[in-house]
Each structure stands twice: as C-alpha cells, then as structure tokens.
mmCIF file with all atom_site columns, C-alpha atoms in Angstrom:
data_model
loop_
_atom_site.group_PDB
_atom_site.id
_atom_site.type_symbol
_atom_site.label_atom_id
_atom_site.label_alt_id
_atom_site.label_comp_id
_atom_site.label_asym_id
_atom_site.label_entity_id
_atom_site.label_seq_id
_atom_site.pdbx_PDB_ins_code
_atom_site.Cartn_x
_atom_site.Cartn_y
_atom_site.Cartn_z
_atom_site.occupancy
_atom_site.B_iso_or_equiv
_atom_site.pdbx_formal_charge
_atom_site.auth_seq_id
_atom_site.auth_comp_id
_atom_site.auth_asym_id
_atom_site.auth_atom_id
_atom_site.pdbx_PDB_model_num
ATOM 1   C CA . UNK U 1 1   ? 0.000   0.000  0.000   1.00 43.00 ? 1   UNK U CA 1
ATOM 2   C CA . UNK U 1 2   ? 1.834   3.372  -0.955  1.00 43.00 ? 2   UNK U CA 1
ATOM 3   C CA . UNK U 1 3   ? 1.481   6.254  1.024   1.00 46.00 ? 3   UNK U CA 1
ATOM 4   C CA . UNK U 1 4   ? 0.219   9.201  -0.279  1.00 54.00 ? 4   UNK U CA 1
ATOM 5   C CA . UNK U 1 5   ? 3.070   12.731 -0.618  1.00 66.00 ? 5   UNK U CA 1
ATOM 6   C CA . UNK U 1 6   ? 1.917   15.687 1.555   1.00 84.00 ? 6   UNK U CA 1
ATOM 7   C CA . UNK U 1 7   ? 2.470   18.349 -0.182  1.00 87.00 ? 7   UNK U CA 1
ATOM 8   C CA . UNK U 1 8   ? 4.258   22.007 1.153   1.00 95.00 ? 8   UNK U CA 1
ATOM 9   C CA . UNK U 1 9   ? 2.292   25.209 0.844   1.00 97.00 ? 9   UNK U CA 1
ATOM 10  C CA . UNK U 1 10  ? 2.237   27.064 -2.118  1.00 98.00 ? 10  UNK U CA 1
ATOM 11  C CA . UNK U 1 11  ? 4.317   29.681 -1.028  1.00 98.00 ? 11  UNK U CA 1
ATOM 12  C CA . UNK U 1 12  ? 7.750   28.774 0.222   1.00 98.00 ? 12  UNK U CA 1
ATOM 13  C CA . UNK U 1 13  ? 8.538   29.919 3.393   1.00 98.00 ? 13  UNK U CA 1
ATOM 14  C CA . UNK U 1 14  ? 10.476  33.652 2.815   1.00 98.00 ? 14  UNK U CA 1
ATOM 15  C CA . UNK U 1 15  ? 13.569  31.659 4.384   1.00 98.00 ? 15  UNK U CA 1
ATOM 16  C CA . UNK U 1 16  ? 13.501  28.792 2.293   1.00 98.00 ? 16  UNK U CA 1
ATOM 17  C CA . UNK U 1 17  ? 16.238  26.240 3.723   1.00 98.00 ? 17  UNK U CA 1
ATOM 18  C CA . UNK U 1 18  ? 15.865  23.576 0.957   1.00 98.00 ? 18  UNK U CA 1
ATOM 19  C CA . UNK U 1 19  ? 18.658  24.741 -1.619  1.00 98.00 ? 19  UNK U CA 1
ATOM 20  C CA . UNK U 1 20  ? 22.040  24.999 -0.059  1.00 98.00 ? 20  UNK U CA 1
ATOM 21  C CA . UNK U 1 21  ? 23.530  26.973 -3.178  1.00 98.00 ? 21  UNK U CA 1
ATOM 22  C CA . UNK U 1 22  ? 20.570  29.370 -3.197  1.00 98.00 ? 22  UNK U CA 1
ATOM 23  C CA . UNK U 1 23  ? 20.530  29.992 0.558   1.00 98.00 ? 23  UNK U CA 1
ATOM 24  C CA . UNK U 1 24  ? 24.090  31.003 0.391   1.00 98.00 ? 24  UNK U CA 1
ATOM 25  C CA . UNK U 1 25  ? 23.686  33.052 -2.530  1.00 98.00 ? 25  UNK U CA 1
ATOM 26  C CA . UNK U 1 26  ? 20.836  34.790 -1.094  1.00 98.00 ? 26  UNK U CA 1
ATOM 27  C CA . UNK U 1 27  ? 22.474  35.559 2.062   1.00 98.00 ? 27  UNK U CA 1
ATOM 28  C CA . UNK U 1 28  ? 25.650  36.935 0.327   1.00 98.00 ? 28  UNK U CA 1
ATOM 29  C CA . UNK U 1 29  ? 23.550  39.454 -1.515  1.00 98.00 ? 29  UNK U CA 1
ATOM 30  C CA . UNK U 1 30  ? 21.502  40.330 1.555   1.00 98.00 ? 30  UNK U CA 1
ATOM 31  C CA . UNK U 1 31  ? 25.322  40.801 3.389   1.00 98.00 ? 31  UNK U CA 1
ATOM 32  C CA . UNK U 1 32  ? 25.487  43.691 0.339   1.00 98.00 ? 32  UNK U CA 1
ATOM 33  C CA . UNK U 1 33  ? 22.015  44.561 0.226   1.00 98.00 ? 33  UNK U CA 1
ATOM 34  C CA . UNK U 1 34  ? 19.954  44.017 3.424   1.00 98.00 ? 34  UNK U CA 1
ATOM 35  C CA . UNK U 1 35  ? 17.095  46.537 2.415   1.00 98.00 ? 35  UNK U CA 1
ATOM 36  C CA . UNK U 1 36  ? 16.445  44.331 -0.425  1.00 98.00 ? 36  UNK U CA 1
ATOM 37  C CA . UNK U 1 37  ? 13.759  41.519 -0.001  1.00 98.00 ? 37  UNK U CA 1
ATOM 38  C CA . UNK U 1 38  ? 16.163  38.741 -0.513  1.00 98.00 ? 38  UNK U CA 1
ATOM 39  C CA . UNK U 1 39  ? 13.788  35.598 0.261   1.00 98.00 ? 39  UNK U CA 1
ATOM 40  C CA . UNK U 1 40  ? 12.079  33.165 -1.745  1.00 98.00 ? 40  UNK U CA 1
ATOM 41  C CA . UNK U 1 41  ? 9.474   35.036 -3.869  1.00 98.00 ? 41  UNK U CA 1
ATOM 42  C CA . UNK U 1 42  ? 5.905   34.524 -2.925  1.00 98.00 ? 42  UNK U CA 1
ATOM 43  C CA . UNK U 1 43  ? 3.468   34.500 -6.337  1.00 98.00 ? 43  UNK U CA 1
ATOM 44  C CA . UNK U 1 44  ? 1.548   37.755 -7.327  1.00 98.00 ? 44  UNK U CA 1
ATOM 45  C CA . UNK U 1 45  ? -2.216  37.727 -7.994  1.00 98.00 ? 45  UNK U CA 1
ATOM 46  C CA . UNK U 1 46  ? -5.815  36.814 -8.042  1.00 95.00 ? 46  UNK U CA 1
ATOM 47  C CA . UNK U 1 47  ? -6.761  33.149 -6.175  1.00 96.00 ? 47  UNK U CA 1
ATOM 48  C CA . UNK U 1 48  ? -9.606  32.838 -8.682  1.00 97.00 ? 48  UNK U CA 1
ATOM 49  C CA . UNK U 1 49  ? -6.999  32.801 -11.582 1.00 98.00 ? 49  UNK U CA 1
ATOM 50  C CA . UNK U 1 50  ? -7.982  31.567 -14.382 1.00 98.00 ? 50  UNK U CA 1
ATOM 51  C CA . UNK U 1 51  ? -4.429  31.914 -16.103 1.00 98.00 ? 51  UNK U CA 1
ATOM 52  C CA . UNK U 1 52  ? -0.913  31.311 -13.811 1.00 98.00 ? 52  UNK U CA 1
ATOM 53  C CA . UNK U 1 53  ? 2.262   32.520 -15.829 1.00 98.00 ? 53  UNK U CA 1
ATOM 54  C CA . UNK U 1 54  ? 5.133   30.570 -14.524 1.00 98.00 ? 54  UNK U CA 1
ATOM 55  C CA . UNK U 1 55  ? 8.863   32.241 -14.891 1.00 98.00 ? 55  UNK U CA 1
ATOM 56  C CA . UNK U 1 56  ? 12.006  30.845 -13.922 1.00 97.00 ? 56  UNK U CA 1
ATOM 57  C CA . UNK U 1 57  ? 13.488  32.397 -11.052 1.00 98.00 ? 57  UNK U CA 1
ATOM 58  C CA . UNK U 1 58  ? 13.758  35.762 -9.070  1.00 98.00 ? 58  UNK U CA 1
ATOM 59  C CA . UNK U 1 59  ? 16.029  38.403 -11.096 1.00 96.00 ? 59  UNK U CA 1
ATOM 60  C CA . UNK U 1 60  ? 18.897  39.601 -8.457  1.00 97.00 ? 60  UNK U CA 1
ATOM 61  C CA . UNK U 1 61  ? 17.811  43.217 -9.179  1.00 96.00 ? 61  UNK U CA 1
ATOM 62  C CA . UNK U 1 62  ? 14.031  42.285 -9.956  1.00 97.00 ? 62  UNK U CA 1
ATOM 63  C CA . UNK U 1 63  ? 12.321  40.172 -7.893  1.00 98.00 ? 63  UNK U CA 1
ATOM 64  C CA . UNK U 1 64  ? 14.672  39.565 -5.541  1.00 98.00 ? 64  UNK U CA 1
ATOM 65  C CA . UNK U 1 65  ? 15.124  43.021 -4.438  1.00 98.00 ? 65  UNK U CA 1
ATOM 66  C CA . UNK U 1 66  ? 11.324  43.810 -4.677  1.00 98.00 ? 66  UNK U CA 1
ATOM 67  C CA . UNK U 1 67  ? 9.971   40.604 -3.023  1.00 98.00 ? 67  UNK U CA 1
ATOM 68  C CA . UNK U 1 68  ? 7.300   40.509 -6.402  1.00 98.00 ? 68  UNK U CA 1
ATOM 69  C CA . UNK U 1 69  ? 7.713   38.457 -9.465  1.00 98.00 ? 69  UNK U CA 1
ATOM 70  C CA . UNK U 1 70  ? 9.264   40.591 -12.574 1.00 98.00 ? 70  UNK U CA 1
ATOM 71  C CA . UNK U 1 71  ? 9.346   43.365 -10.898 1.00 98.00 ? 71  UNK U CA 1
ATOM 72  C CA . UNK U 1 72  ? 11.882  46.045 -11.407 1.00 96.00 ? 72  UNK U CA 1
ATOM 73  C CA . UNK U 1 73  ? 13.838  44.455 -14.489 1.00 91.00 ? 73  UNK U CA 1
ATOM 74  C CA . UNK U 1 74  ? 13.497  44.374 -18.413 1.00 91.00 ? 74  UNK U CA 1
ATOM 75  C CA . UNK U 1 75  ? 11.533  41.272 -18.357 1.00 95.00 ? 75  UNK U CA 1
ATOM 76  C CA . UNK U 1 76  ? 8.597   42.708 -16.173 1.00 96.00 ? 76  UNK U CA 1
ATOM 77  C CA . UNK U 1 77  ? 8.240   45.625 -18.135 1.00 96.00 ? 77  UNK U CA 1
ATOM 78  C CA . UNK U 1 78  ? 7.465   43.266 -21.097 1.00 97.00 ? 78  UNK U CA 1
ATOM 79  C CA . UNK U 1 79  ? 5.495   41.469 -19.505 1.00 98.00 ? 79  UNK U CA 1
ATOM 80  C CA . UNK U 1 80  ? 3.428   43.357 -17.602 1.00 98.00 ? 80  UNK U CA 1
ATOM 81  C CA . UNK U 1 81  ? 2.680   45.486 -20.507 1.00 97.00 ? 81  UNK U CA 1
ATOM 82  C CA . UNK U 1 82  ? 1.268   43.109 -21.911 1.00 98.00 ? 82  UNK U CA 1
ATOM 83  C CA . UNK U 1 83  ? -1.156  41.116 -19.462 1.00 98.00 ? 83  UNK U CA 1
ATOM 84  C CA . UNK U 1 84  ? -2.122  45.383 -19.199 1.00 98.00 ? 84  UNK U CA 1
ATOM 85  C CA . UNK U 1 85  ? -3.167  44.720 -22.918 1.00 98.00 ? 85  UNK U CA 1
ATOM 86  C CA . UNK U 1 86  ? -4.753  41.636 -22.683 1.00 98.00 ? 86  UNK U CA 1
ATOM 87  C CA . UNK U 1 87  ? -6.816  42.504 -19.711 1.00 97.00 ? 87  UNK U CA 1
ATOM 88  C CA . UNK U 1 88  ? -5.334  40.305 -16.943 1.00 98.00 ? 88  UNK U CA 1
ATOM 89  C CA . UNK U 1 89  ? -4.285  44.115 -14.791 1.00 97.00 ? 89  UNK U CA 1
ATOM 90  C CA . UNK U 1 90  ? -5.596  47.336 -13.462 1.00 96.00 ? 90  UNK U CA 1
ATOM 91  C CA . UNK U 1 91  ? -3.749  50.352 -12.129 1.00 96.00 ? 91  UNK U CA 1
ATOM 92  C CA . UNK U 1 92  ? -0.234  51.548 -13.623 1.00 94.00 ? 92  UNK U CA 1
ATOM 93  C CA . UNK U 1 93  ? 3.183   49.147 -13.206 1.00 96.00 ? 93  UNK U CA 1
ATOM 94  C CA . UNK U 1 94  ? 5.514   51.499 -11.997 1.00 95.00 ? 94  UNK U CA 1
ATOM 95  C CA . UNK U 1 95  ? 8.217   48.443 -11.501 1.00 92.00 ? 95  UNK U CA 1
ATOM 96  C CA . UNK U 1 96  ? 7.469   48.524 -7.817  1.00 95.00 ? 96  UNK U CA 1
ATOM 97  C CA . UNK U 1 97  ? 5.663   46.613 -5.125  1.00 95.00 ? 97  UNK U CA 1
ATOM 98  C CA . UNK U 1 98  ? 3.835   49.321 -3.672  1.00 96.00 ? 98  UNK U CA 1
ATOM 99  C CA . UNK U 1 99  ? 2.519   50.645 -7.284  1.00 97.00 ? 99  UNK U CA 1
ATOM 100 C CA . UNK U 1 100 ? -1.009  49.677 -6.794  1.00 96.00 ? 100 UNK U CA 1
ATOM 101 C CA . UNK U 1 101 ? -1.332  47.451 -9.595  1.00 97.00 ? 101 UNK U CA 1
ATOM 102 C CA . UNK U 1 102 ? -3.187  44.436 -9.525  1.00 98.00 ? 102 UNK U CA 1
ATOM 103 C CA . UNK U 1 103 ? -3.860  40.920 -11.352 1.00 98.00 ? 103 UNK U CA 1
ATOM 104 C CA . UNK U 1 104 ? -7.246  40.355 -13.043 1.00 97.00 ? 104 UNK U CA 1
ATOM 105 C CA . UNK U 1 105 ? -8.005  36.756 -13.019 1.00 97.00 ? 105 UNK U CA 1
ATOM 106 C CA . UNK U 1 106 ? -3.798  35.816 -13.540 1.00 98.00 ? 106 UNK U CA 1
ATOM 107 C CA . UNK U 1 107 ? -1.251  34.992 -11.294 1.00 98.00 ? 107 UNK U CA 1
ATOM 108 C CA . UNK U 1 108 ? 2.406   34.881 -11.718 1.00 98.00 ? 108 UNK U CA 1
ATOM 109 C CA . UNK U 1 109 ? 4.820   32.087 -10.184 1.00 98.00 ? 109 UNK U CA 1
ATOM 110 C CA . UNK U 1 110 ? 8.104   31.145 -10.581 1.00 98.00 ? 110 UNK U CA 1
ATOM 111 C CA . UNK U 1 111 ? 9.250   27.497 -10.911 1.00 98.00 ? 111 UNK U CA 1
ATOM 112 C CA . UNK U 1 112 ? 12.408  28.506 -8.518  1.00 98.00 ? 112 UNK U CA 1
ATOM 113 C CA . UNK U 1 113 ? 11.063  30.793 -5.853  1.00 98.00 ? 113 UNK U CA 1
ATOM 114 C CA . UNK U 1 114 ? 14.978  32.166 -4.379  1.00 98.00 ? 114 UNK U CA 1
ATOM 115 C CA . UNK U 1 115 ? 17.325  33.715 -7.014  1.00 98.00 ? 115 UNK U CA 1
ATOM 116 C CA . UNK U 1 116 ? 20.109  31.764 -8.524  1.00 98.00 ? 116 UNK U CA 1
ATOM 117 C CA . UNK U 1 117 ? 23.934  32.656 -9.219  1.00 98.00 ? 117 UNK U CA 1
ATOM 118 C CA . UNK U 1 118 ? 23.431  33.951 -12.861 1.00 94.00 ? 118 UNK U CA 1
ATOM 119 C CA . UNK U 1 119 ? 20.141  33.167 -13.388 1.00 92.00 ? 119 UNK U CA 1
ATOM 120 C CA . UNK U 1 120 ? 20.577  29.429 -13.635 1.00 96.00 ? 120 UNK U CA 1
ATOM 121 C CA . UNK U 1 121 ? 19.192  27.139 -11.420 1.00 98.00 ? 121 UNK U CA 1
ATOM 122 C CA . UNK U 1 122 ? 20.595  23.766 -11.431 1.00 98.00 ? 122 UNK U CA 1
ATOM 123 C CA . UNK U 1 123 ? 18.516  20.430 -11.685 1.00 98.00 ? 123 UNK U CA 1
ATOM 124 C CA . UNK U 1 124 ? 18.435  19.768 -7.958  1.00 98.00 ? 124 UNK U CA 1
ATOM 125 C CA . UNK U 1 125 ? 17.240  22.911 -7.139  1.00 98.00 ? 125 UNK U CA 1
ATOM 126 C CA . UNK U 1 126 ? 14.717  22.851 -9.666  1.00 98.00 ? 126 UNK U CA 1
ATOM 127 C CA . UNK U 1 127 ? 13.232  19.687 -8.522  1.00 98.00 ? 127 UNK U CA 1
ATOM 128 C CA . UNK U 1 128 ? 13.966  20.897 -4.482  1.00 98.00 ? 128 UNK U CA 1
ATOM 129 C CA . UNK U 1 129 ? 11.072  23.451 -5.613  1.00 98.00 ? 129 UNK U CA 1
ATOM 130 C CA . UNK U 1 130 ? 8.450   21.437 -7.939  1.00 98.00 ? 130 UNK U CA 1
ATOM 131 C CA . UNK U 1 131 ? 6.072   20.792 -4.910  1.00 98.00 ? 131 UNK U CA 1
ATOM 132 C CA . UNK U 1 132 ? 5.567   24.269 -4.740  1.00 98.00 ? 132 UNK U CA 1
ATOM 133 C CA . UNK U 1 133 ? 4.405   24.499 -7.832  1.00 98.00 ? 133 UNK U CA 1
ATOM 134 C CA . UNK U 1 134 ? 2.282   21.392 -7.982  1.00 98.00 ? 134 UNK U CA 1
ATOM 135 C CA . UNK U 1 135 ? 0.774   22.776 -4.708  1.00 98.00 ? 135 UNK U CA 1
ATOM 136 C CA . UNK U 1 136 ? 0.818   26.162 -6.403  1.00 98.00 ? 136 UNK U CA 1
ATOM 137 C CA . UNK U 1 137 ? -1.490  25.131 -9.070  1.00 98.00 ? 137 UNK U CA 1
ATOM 138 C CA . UNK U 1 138 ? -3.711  22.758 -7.329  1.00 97.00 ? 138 UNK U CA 1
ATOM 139 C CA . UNK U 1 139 ? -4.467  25.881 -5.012  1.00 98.00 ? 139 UNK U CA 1
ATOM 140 C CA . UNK U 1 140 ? -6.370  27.756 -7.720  1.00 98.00 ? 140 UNK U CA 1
ATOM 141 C CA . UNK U 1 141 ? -9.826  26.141 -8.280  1.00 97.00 ? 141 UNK U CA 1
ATOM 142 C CA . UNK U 1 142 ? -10.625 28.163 -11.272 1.00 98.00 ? 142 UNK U CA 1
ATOM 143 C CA . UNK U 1 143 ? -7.284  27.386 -13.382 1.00 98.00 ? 143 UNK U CA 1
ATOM 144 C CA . UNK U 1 144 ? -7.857  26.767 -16.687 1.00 98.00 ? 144 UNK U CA 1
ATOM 145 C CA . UNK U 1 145 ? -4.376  27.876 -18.844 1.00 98.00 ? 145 UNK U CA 1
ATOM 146 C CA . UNK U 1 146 ? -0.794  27.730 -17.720 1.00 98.00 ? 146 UNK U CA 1
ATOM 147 C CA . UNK U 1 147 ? 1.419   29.659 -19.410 1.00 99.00 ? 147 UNK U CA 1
ATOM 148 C CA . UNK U 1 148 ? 5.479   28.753 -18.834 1.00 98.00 ? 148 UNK U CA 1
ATOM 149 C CA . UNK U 1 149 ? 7.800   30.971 -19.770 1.00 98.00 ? 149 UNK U CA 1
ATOM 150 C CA . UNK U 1 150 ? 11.249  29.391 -21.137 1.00 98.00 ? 150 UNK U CA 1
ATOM 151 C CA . UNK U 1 151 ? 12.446  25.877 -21.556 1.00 98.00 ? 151 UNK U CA 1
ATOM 152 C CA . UNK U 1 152 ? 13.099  25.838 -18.208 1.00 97.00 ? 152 UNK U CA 1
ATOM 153 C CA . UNK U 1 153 ? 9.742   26.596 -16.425 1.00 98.00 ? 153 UNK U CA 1
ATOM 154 C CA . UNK U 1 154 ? 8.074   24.787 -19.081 1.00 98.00 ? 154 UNK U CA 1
ATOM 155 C CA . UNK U 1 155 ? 10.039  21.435 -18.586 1.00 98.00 ? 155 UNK U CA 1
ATOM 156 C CA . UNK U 1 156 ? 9.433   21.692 -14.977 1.00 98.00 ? 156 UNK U CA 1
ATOM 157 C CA . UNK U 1 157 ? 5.569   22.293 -15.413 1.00 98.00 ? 157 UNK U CA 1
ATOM 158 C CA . UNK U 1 158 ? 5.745   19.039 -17.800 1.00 98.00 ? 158 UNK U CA 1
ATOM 159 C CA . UNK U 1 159 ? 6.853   17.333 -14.986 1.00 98.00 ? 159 UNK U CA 1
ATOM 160 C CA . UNK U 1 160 ? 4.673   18.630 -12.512 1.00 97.00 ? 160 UNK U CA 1
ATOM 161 C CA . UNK U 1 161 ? 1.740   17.847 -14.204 1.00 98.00 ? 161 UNK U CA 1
ATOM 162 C CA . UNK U 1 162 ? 3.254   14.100 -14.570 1.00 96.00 ? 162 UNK U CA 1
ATOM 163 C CA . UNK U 1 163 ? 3.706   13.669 -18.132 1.00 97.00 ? 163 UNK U CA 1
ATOM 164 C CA . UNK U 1 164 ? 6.763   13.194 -20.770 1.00 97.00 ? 164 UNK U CA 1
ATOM 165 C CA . UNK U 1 165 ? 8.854   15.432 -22.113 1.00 97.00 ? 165 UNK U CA 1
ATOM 166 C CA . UNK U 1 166 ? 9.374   13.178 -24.723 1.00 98.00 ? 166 UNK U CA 1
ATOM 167 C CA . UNK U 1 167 ? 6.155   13.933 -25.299 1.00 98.00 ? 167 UNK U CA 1
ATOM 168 C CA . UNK U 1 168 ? 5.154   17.752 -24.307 1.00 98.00 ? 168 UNK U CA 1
ATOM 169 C CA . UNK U 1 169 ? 8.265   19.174 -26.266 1.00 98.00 ? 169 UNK U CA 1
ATOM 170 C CA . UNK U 1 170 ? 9.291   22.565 -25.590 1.00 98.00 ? 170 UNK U CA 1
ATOM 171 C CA . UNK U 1 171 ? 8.918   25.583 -28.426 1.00 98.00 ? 171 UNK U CA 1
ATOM 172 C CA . UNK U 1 172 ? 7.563   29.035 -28.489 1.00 98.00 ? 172 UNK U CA 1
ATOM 173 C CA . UNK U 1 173 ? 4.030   29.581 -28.619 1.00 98.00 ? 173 UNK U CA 1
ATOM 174 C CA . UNK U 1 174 ? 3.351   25.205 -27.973 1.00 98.00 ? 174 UNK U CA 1
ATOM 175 C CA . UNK U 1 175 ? 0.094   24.461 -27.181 1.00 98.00 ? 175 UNK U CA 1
ATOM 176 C CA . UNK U 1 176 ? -0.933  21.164 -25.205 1.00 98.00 ? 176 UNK U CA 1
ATOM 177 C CA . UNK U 1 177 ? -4.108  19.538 -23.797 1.00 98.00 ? 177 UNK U CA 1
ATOM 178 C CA . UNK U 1 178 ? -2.929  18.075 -20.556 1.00 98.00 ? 178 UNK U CA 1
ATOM 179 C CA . UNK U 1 179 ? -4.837  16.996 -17.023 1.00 96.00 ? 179 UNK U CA 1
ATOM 180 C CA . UNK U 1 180 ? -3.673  17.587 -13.523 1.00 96.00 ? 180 UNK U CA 1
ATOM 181 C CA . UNK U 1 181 ? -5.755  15.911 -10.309 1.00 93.00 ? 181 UNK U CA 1
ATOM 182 C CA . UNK U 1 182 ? -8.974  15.086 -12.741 1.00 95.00 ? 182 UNK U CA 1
ATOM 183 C CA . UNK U 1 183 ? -9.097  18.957 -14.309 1.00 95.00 ? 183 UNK U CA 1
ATOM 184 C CA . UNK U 1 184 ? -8.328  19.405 -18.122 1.00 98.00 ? 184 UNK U CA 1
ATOM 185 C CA . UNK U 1 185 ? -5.972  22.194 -18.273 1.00 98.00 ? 185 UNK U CA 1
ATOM 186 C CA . UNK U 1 186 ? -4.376  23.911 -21.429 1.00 98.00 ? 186 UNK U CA 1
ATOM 187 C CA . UNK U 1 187 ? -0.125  24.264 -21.261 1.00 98.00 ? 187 UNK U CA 1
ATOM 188 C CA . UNK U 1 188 ? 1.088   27.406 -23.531 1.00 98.00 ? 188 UNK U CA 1
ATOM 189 C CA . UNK U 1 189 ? 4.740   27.955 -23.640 1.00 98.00 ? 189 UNK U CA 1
ATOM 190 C CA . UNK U 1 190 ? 6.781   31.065 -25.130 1.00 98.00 ? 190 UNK U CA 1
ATOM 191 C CA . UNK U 1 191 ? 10.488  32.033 -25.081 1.00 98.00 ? 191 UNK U CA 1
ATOM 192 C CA . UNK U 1 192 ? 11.632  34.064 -22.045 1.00 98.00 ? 192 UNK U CA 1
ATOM 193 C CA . UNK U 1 193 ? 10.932  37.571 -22.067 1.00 97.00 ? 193 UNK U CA 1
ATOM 194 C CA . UNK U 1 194 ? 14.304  38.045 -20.964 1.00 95.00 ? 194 UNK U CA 1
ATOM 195 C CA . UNK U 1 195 ? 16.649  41.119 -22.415 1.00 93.00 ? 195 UNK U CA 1
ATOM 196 C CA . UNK U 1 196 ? 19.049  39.040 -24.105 1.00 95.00 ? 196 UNK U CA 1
ATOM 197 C CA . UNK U 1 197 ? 15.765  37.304 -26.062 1.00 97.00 ? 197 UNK U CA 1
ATOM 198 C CA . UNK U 1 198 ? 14.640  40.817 -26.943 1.00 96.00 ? 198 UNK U CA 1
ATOM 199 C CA . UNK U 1 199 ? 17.492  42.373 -27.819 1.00 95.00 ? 199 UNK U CA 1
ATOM 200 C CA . UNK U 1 200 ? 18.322  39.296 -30.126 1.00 97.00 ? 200 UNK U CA 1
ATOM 201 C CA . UNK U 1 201 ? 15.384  39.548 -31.836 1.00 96.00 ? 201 UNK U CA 1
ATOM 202 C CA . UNK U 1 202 ? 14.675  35.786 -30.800 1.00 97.00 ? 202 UNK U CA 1
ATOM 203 C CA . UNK U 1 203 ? 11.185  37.007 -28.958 1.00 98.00 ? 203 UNK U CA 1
ATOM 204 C CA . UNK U 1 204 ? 9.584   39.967 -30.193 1.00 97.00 ? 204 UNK U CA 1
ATOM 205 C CA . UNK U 1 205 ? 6.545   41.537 -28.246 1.00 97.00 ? 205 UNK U CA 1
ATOM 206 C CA . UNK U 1 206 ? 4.619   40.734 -31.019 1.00 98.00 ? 206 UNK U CA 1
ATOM 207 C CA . UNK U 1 207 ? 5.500   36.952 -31.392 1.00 98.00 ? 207 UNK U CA 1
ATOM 208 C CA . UNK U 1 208 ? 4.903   37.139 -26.705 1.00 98.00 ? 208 UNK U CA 1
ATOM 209 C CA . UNK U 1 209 ? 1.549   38.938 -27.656 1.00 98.00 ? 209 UNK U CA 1
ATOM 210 C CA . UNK U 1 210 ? 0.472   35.891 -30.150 1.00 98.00 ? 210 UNK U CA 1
ATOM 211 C CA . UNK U 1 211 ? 0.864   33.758 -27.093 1.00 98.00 ? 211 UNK U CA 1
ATOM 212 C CA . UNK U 1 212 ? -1.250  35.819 -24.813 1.00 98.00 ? 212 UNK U CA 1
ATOM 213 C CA . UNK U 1 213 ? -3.837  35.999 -27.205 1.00 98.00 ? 213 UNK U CA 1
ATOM 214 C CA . UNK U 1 214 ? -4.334  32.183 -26.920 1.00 98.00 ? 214 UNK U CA 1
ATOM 215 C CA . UNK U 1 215 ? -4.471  32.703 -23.179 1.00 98.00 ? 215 UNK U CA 1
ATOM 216 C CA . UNK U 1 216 ? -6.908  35.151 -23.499 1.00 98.00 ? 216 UNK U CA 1
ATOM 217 C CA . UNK U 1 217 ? -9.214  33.498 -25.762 1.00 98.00 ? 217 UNK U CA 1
ATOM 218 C CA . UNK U 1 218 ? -9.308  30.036 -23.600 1.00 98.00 ? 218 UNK U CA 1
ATOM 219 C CA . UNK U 1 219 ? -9.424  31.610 -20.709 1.00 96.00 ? 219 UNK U CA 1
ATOM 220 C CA . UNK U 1 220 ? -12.699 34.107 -22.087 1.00 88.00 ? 220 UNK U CA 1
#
C-alpha cells in the first residue's frame, strides 16, 4: 500500500532552507544589500486565476530586491505590458511593489522561488522546488491555462503535471491539452521575455503577444 506525498504550501517559506547553493547566494547578496527583499518570492495575484504565468526564477535586481515576481527588471516591463493589454491588470506598473497594480483573473509564479547565481538554477534545485508548484497550481480552483515561460519553467511544469517530455516538447508559442488531479488544463509555452531574447530579436513583443492571445481566448 503506498502512502500518499503531503504536499508544502504554495508559497515557500520567505527563508527557504531547501537549496544549499541558493541559501548562500541569497544571504551573500543580503550581506550587500539588506534593504532588499532577498527571500524566496511569494506568487503575485488573483486566487480565482484563471491563467498562472510561470517564470524561472527571481532576477537579483528584480524580484529579488522587490519581493514581487518581474518586478523592477526588463523582463517585467514586457510582460506586464502586456497582461495590461490583454486585460489580466488594473492600475499603472511602476516596476514597484507598492505601485497599486493588480492581477485580473492571472497569477504569476516562478518554478524557482529564491534567485540563482546567474540566473541558472541547477537540476536539484529545480526539482527541491516542484512541490511548490504542484501545490501552487492545485491551489487555484478556477485554473484553466498555464502559461510557462522558457524551456526551463516549461520542462518543470511538464513534470509537474506528470507527463513526458518526450512527449510535451518545448517551443515558443506550444500548445498542449494536458490533465492535472482530474481537471483538463491547457499548457502554452513562449520564449523568455528576458533582455538578451529581446534584444536578439529571438522574442519579439509581437510573437509574446500571439501567445497571450491564446491565453486570453481560452481563458474568455
């Protein structure tokens, strides 16, 4: 008889112990930094979502110093602009916390909640986090699309949801039908709207936009 996994919370604790790397990291920057928020990143938005945009991992300067996902780098200003123009905010991003703005029927998450050493999480610290995001998801009753953002938050998502890569390949604007505890749900994936991707003309707003227009029409 197998016993059943408990899962955590869907917001890692602020002091997150589980990645030895990440803790140290985050406490060297803190050392530097202390007035920064420098703790695993809680997710931003409604708890009726409807669509849950999952990232990869606090910026050291975004996130991390703000305590809210992309906010205060290049990669939030994308993207906020444009759940503004798809109708998933109200109020003004101003690339800060306290800027008023809120999440209509969206939610962002990251698949690593504390900020790695050059952006890159490694595979152990990726899975240290998954039950987050499993619990993360199953916490929103009205979910219908998730939308990962990168190869890396998309092949983490895959495997959340149990399925095969092999299978659920990565690529910009992918669409699958996929099922998580007895709910059909609809997986989108696009490129990171990361600087370098912009500035290399590998992910233009327009192609992120095409994206969020499937999102928007699933989700109604």
């Amino acid at each position: 008889m197998g016993t059943k996994t408990t899962l955590p919370p869907p917001e890692a604790p602020r002091d997150c112990p589980l990645c030895p790397r990440l803790v140290t990291y985050r406490e060297s920057v803190a050392a530097r930094e202390p007035d920064w928020f420098n703790g695993a990143v809680p997710s931003f938005g409604s708890e009726t979502a409807r669509l849950l945009v999952v990232g990869l991992a606090p910026g050291v300067t975004g996130a991390n110093r703000t305590g809210r996902p992309f906010t205060g780098d290049w990669a939030g200003d994308l993207l906020y602009a444009t759940l503004e123009k798809f109708g998933f905010s109200s109020g003004t991003y101003a690339a800060s916390p306290d800027d008023g703005l809120r999440l209509k029927d969206a939610m962002i998450t990251n698949a690593v909640r504390c900020v790695p050493p050059e952006n890159k999480p490694v595979g152990a610290e990726i899975n240290a986090c998954r039950p987050f995001l499993q619990s993360r998801i199953a916490a929103l009753p009205d979910l219908k699309v998730l939308l990962c953002l990168g190869k890396i938050s998309h092949d983490s998502t895959v495997r959340t949801l149990g399925l095969k890569l092999s299978a659920h390949p990565f690529g910009h604007n992918t669409r699958y039908d996929v099922e998580f505890q007895g709910r059909s749900l609809t997986l989108l994936s696009s490129y990171h709207c990361s600087r370098y991707n912009t500035n290399t003309k590998r992910l233009t707003p327009e192609m992120f936009e095409d994206v969020f227009a499937v999102a928007k029409e699933i989700v109604g």
